[in-house]
Every structure is written in structure tokens, then in C-alpha cells.
mmCIF file of C-alpha atoms in Angstrom:
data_model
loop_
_atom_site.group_PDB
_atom_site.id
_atom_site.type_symbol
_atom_site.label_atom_id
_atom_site.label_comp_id
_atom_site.label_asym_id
_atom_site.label_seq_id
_atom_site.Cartn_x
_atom_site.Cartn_y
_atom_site.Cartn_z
ATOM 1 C CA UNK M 26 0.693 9.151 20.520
ATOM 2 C CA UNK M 27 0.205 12.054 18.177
ATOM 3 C CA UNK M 28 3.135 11.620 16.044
ATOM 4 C CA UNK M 29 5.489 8.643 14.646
ATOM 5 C CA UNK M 30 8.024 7.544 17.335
ATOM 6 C CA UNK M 31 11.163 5.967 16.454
ATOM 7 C CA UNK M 32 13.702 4.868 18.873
ATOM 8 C CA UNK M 33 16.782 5.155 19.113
ATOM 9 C CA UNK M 34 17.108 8.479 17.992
ATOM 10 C CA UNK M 35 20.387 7.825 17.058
ATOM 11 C CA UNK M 36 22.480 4.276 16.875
ATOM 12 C CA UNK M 37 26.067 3.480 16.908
ATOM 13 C CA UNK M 38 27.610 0.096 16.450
ATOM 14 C CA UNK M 39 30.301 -2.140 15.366
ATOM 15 C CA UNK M 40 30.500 -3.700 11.771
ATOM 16 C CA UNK M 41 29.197 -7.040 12.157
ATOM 17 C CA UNK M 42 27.343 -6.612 15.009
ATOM 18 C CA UNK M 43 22.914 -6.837 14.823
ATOM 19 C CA UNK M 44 20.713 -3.883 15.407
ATOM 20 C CA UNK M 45 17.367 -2.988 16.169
ATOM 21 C CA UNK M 46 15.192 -0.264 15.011
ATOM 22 C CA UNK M 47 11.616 0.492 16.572
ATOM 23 C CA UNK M 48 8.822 2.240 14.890
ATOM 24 C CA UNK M 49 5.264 3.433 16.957
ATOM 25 C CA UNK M 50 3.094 4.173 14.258
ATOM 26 C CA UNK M 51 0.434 6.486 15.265
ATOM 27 C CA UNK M 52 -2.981 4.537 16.694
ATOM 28 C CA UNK M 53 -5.244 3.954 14.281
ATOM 29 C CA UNK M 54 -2.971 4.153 11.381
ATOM 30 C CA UNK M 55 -2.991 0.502 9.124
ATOM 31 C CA UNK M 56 -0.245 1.290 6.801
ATOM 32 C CA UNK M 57 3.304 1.540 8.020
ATOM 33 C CA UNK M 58 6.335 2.338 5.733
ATOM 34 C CA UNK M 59 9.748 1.807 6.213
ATOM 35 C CA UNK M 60 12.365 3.863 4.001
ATOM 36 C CA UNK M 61 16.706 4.741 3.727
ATOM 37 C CA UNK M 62 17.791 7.951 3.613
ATOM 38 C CA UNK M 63 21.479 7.910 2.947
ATOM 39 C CA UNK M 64 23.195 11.038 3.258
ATOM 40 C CA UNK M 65 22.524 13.803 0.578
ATOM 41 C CA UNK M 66 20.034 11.108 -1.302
ATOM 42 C CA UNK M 67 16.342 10.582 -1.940
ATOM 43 C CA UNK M 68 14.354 7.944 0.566
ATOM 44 C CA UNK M 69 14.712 4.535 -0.428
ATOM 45 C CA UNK M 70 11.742 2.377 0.348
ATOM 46 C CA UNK M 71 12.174 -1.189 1.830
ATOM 47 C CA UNK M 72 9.404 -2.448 3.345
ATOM 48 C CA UNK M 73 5.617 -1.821 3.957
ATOM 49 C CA UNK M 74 2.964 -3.255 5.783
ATOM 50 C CA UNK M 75 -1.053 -3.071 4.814
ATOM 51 C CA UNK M 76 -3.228 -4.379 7.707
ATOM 52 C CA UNK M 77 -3.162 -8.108 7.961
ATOM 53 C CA UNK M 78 -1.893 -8.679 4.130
ATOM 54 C CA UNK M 79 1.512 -10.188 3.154
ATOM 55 C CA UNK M 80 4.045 -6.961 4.073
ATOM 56 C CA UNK M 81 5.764 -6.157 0.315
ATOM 57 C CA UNK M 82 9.248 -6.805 0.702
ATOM 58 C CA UNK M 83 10.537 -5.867 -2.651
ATOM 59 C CA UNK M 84 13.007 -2.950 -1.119
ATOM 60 C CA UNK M 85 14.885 -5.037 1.103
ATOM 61 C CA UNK M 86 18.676 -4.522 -0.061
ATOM 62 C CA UNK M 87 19.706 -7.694 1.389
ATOM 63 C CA UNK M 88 18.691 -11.021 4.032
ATOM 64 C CA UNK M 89 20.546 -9.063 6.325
ATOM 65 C CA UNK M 90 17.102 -6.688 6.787
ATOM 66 C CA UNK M 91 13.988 -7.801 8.365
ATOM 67 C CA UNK M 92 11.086 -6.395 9.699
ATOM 68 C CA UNK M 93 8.059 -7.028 11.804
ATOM 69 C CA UNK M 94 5.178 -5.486 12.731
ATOM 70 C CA UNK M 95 3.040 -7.066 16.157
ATOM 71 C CA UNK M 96 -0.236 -6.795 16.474
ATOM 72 C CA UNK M 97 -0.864 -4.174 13.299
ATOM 73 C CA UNK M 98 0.858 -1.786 15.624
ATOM 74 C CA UNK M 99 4.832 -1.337 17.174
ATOM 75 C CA UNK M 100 7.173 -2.660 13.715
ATOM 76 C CA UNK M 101 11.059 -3.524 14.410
ATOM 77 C CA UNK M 102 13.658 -3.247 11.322
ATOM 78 C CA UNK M 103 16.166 -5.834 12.167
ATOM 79 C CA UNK M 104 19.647 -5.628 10.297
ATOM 80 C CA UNK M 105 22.121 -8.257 10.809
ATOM 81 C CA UNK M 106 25.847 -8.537 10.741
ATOM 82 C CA UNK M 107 25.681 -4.871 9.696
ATOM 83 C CA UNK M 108 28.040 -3.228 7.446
ATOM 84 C CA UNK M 109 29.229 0.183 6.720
ATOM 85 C CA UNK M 110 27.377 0.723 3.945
ATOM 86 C CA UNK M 111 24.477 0.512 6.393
ATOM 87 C CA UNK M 112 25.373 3.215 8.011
ATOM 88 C CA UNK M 113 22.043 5.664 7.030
ATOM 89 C CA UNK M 114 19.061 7.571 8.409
ATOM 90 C CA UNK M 115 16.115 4.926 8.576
ATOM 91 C CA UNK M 116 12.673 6.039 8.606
ATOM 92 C CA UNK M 117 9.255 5.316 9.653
ATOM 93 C CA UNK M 118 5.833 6.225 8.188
ATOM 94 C CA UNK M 119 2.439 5.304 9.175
ATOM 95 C CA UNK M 120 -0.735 6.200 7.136
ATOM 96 C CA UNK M 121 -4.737 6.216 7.831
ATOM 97 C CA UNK M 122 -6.657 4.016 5.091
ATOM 98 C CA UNK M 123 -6.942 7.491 3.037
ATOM 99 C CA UNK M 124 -4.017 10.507 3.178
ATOM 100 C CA UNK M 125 -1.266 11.242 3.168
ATOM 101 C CA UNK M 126 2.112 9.778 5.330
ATOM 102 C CA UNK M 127 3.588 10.399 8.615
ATOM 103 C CA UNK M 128 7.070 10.183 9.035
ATOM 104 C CA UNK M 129 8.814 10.048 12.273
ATOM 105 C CA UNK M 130 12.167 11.991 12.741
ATOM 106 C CA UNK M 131 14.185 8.659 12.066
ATOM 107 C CA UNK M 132 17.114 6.783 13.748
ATOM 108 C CA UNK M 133 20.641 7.630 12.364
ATOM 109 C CA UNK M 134 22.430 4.190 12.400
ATOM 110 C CA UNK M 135 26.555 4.386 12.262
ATOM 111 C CA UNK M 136 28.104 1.178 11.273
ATOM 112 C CA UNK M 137 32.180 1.768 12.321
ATOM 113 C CA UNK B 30 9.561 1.803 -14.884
ATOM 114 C CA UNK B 31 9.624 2.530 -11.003
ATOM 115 C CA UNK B 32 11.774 5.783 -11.260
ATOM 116 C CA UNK B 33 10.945 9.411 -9.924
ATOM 117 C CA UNK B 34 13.143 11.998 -11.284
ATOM 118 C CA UNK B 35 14.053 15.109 -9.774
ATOM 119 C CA UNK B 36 15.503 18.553 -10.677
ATOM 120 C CA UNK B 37 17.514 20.604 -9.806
ATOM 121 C CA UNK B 38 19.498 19.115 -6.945
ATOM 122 C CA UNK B 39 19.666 22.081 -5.622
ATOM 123 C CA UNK B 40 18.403 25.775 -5.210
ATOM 124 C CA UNK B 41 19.103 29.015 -4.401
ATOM 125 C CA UNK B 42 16.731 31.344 -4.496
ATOM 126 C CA UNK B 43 16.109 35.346 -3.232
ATOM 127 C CA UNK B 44 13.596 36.180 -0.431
ATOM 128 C CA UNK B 45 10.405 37.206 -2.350
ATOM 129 C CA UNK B 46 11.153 35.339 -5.419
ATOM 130 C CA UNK B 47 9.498 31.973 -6.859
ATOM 131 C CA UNK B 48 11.580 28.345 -6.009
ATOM 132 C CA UNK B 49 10.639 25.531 -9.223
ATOM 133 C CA UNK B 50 11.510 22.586 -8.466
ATOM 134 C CA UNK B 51 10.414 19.311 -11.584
ATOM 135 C CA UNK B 52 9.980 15.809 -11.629
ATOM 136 C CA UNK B 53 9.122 13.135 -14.258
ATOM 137 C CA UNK B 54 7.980 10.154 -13.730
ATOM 138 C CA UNK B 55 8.170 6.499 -16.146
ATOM 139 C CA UNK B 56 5.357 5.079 -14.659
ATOM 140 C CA UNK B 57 1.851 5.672 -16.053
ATOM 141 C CA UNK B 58 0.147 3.412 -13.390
ATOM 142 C CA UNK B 59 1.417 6.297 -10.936
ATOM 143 C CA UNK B 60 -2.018 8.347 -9.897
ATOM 144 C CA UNK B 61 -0.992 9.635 -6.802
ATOM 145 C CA UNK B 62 1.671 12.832 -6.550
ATOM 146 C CA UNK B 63 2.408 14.493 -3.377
ATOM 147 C CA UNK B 64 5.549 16.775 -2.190
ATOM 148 C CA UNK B 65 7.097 16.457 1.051
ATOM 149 C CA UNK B 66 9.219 19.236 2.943
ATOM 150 C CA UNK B 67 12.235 18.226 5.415
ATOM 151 C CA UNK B 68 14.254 20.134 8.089
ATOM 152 C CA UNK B 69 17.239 19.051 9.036
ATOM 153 C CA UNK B 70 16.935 16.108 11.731
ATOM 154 C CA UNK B 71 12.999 15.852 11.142
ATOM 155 C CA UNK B 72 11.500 13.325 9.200
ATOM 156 C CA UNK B 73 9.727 14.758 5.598
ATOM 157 C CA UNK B 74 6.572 16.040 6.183
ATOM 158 C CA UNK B 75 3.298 16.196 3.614
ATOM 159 C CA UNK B 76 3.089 19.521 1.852
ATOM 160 C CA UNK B 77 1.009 19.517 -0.969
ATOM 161 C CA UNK B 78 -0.553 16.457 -3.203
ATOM 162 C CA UNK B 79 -2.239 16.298 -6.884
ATOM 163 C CA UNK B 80 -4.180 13.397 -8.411
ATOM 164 C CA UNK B 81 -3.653 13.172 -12.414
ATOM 165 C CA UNK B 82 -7.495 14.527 -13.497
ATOM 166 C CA UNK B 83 -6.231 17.559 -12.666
ATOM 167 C CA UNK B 84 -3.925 20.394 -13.742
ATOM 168 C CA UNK B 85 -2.792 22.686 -11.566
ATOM 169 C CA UNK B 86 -3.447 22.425 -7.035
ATOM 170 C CA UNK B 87 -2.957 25.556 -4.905
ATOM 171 C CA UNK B 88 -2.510 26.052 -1.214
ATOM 172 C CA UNK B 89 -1.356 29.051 0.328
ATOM 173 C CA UNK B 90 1.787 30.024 -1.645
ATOM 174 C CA UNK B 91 2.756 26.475 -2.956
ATOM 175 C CA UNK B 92 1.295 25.410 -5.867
ATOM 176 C CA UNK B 93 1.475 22.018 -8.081
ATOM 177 C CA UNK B 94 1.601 22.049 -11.823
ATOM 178 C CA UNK B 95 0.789 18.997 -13.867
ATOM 179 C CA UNK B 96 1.344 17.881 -16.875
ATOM 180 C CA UNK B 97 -0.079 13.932 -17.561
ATOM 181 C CA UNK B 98 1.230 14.006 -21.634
ATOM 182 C CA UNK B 99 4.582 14.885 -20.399
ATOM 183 C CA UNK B 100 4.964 12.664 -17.246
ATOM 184 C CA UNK B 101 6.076 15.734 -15.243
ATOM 185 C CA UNK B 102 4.613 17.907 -12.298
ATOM 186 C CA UNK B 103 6.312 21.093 -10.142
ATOM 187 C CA UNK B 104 6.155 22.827 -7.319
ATOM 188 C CA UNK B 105 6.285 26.199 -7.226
ATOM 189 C CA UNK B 106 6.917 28.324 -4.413
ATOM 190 C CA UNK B 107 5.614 31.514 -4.471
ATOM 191 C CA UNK B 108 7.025 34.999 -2.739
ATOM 192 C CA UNK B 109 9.503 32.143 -1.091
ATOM 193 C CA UNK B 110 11.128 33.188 2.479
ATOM 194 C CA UNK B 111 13.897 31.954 4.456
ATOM 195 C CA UNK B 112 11.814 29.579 6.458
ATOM 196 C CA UNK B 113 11.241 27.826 3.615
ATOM 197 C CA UNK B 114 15.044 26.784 3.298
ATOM 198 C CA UNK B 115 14.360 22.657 3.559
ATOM 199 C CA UNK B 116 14.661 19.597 1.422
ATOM 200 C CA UNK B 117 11.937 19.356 -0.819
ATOM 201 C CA UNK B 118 10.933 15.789 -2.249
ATOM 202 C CA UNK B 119 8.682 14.203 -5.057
ATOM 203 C CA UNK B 120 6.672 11.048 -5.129
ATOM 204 C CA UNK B 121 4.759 8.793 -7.022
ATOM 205 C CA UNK B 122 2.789 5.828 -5.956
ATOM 206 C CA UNK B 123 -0.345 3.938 -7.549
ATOM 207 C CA UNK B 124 -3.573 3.333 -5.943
ATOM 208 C CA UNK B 125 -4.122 7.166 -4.778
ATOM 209 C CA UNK B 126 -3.601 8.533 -1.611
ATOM 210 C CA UNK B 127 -4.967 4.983 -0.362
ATOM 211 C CA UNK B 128 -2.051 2.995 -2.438
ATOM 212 C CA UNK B 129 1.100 1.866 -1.824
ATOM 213 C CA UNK B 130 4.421 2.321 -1.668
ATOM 214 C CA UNK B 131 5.434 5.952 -2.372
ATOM 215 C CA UNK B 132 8.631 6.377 -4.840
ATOM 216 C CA UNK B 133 10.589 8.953 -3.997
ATOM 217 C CA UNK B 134 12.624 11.443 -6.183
ATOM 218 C CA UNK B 135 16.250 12.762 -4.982
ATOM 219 C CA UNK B 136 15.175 15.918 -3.493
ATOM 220 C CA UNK B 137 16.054 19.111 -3.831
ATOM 221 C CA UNK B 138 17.685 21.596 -1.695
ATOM 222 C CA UNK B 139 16.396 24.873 -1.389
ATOM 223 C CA UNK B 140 17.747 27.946 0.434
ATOM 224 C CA UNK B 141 16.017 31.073 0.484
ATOM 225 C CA UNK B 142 18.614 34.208 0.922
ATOM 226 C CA UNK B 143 17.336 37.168 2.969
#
């Protein structure tokens, strides 16, 4: 596609309860970012993932969060028994070898 | 060592007039600074980017300054207009515009009165 496509566009969901967060990176694009945004704050990076290499895990908060990415392509963010402090905008961001990133317009996850 | 700082948290700022926003940075393995823009409900968007071996980047009306002794770079936003009322964000990352993780400052919210 020609952008970044996250889905859902927006989330709710029950404390406790798992959720999953999908991320399209555009074709082409090795490099894809995933970051918090938490209202009124800066973007918190979590995880990224180069190519075939070992994704860098260091933002995780928590073994509540996972992510994948299949076949250098589609990546899910996975966050178990979630809880309201959870509750954020989480974004997506894919990059060519060289440039800059491209973020997609997020999915706004409510934990209640 | 990791931290991007950002000032101020907010602005407001008269149609025609220039928007500064600053960040400093800890990190002097950082080689890579861009700025990203965000509307409300989008996702932050590239602006403008500088590498450190040079002083000052221009496009259009936005503009990068520099400064690798200090640890600190700016965007300025010349002859600013409402449209450019958005979120406004720093970052740092290593490697240049091939490395990794970007760090991200707070951001900075700009409004541009008519």
C-alpha cells in the first residue's frame, strides 16, 4: 500500500483481557518501529525490527508486550492481561534501508 | 545517556511571526536529527532532518539550527501560519538516517493565531 496501515483504528477492552495490534508496513520497507504515545507525551519506543536480525527489545515496559513480525512484512504488538495504564496511542513506523520513517495514524487502545 | 530534551512544551505564536522550538541531547553517539510534525489523529510525519557536519538545513520556511559543542539543535519556523498549528517533535538516533531506533523528545505544541 502507499502508506503504514494499522488496524484497529481504535480498541476498547476490559482490564485483564489480551489485545492485538496489527501493523502493514509499506512494501519494500525492512525496518519497522513500534512506539507509545500516551496522552500529551513524547513517543516512547518499544520495539524494532531490522530485516532478518534479532528485533531490539530494550523498550518493552513489561512481559506483558510482544511483538512479531512474519515474513519481514505484517508485525502484531501483543499485550497481555492489559492494564489501565496501557491505555495509549500505539504506533507503527516502517523505513527503506536509507530515510527517513513512516508512521501510520496509530490504534488508540482503552483499557477500562 | 539516551535522553532527548525538548522546549518549550508549548507555543503560541502570531500569524507571520517565527515558532523556536530547542532540544538537547546527552548522547554524542547520536548523528542523526530529524523533526517530525503531527495533526491531531495522524501519526507524526518527517519534516525536516540534519546530520552533525553541518550547521544550519533549510527547506521552504523551516529551517534547522545546530549546534554539536552545545548538544542542541532548533527548528525554526519562519513567517509561521495557522496550518502550521501541530505537534512538533525532536529525535535522535545513531547510525544516520540508516540507524536505529529514533529517541524522541516530548514535543511541543504549537498554535499559530490568525
Amino acid at each position: 500500500g502507499a502508506g503504514v496501515s494499522q488496524s484497529p483504528s481504535n480498541k476498547v477492552t476490559e482490564k485483564g483481557k489480551d489485545v492485538e495490534l496489527r501493523c502493514d508496513p509499506i512494501s519494500g520497507h525492512t525496518a519497522l518501529y513500534w512506539y507509545r504515545q500516551s496522552l500529551g507525551q513524547g513517543l516512547e519506543f518499544l520495539i524494532y525490527f531490522q530485516g532478518n536480525s534479532a528485533p531490539d527489545k530494550s523498550g518493552l515496559p513489561s512481559d506483558r508486550f510482544s511483538a512479531e513480525r512474519t515474513g519481514g512484512s505484517v508485525s502484531t504488538l501483543t499485550i497481555q492481561r492489559t492494564q489501565q495504564e496501557d491505555s495509549a496511542v500505539y504506533l507503527c513506523a516502517s523505513r527503506r534501508r536509507q530515510g527517513g520513517y513512516t508512521f501510520g495514524s496509530g490504534t488508540r487502545l482503552t483499557v477500562v | 545517556q539516551q535522553q532527548v530534551k525538548q522546549s518549550p512544551q508549548s507555543l503560541i505564536v502570531q500569524k507571520g511571526g517565527i515558532s523556536i522550538i530547542n532540544c538537547a541531547y546527552e548522547n554524542t553517539a547520536f548523528d542523526y536529527f530529524p523533526w517530525y510534525q503531527q495533526f491531531p489523529g495522524k501519526g507524526p510525519a518527517l519534516l525536516i532532518a540534519i546530520r552533525p557536519d553541518v550547521s544550519e538545513k533549510k527547506e521552504g520556511r523551516f529551517t534547522i539550527s545546530f549546534n554539536k559543542s552545545a548538544k542542541q539543535f532548533s527548528l525554526h519556523i519562519m513567517d509561521s501560519q495557522p496550518g502550521d498549528s501541530a505537534t512538533y517533535f525532536c529525535a535522535a538516533s545513531k547510525g544516520g538516517n540508516q540507524g536505529g531506533k529514533l529517541i524522541f523528545g516530548q514535543g511541543t505544541e504549537l498554535s499559530v493565531k490568525p
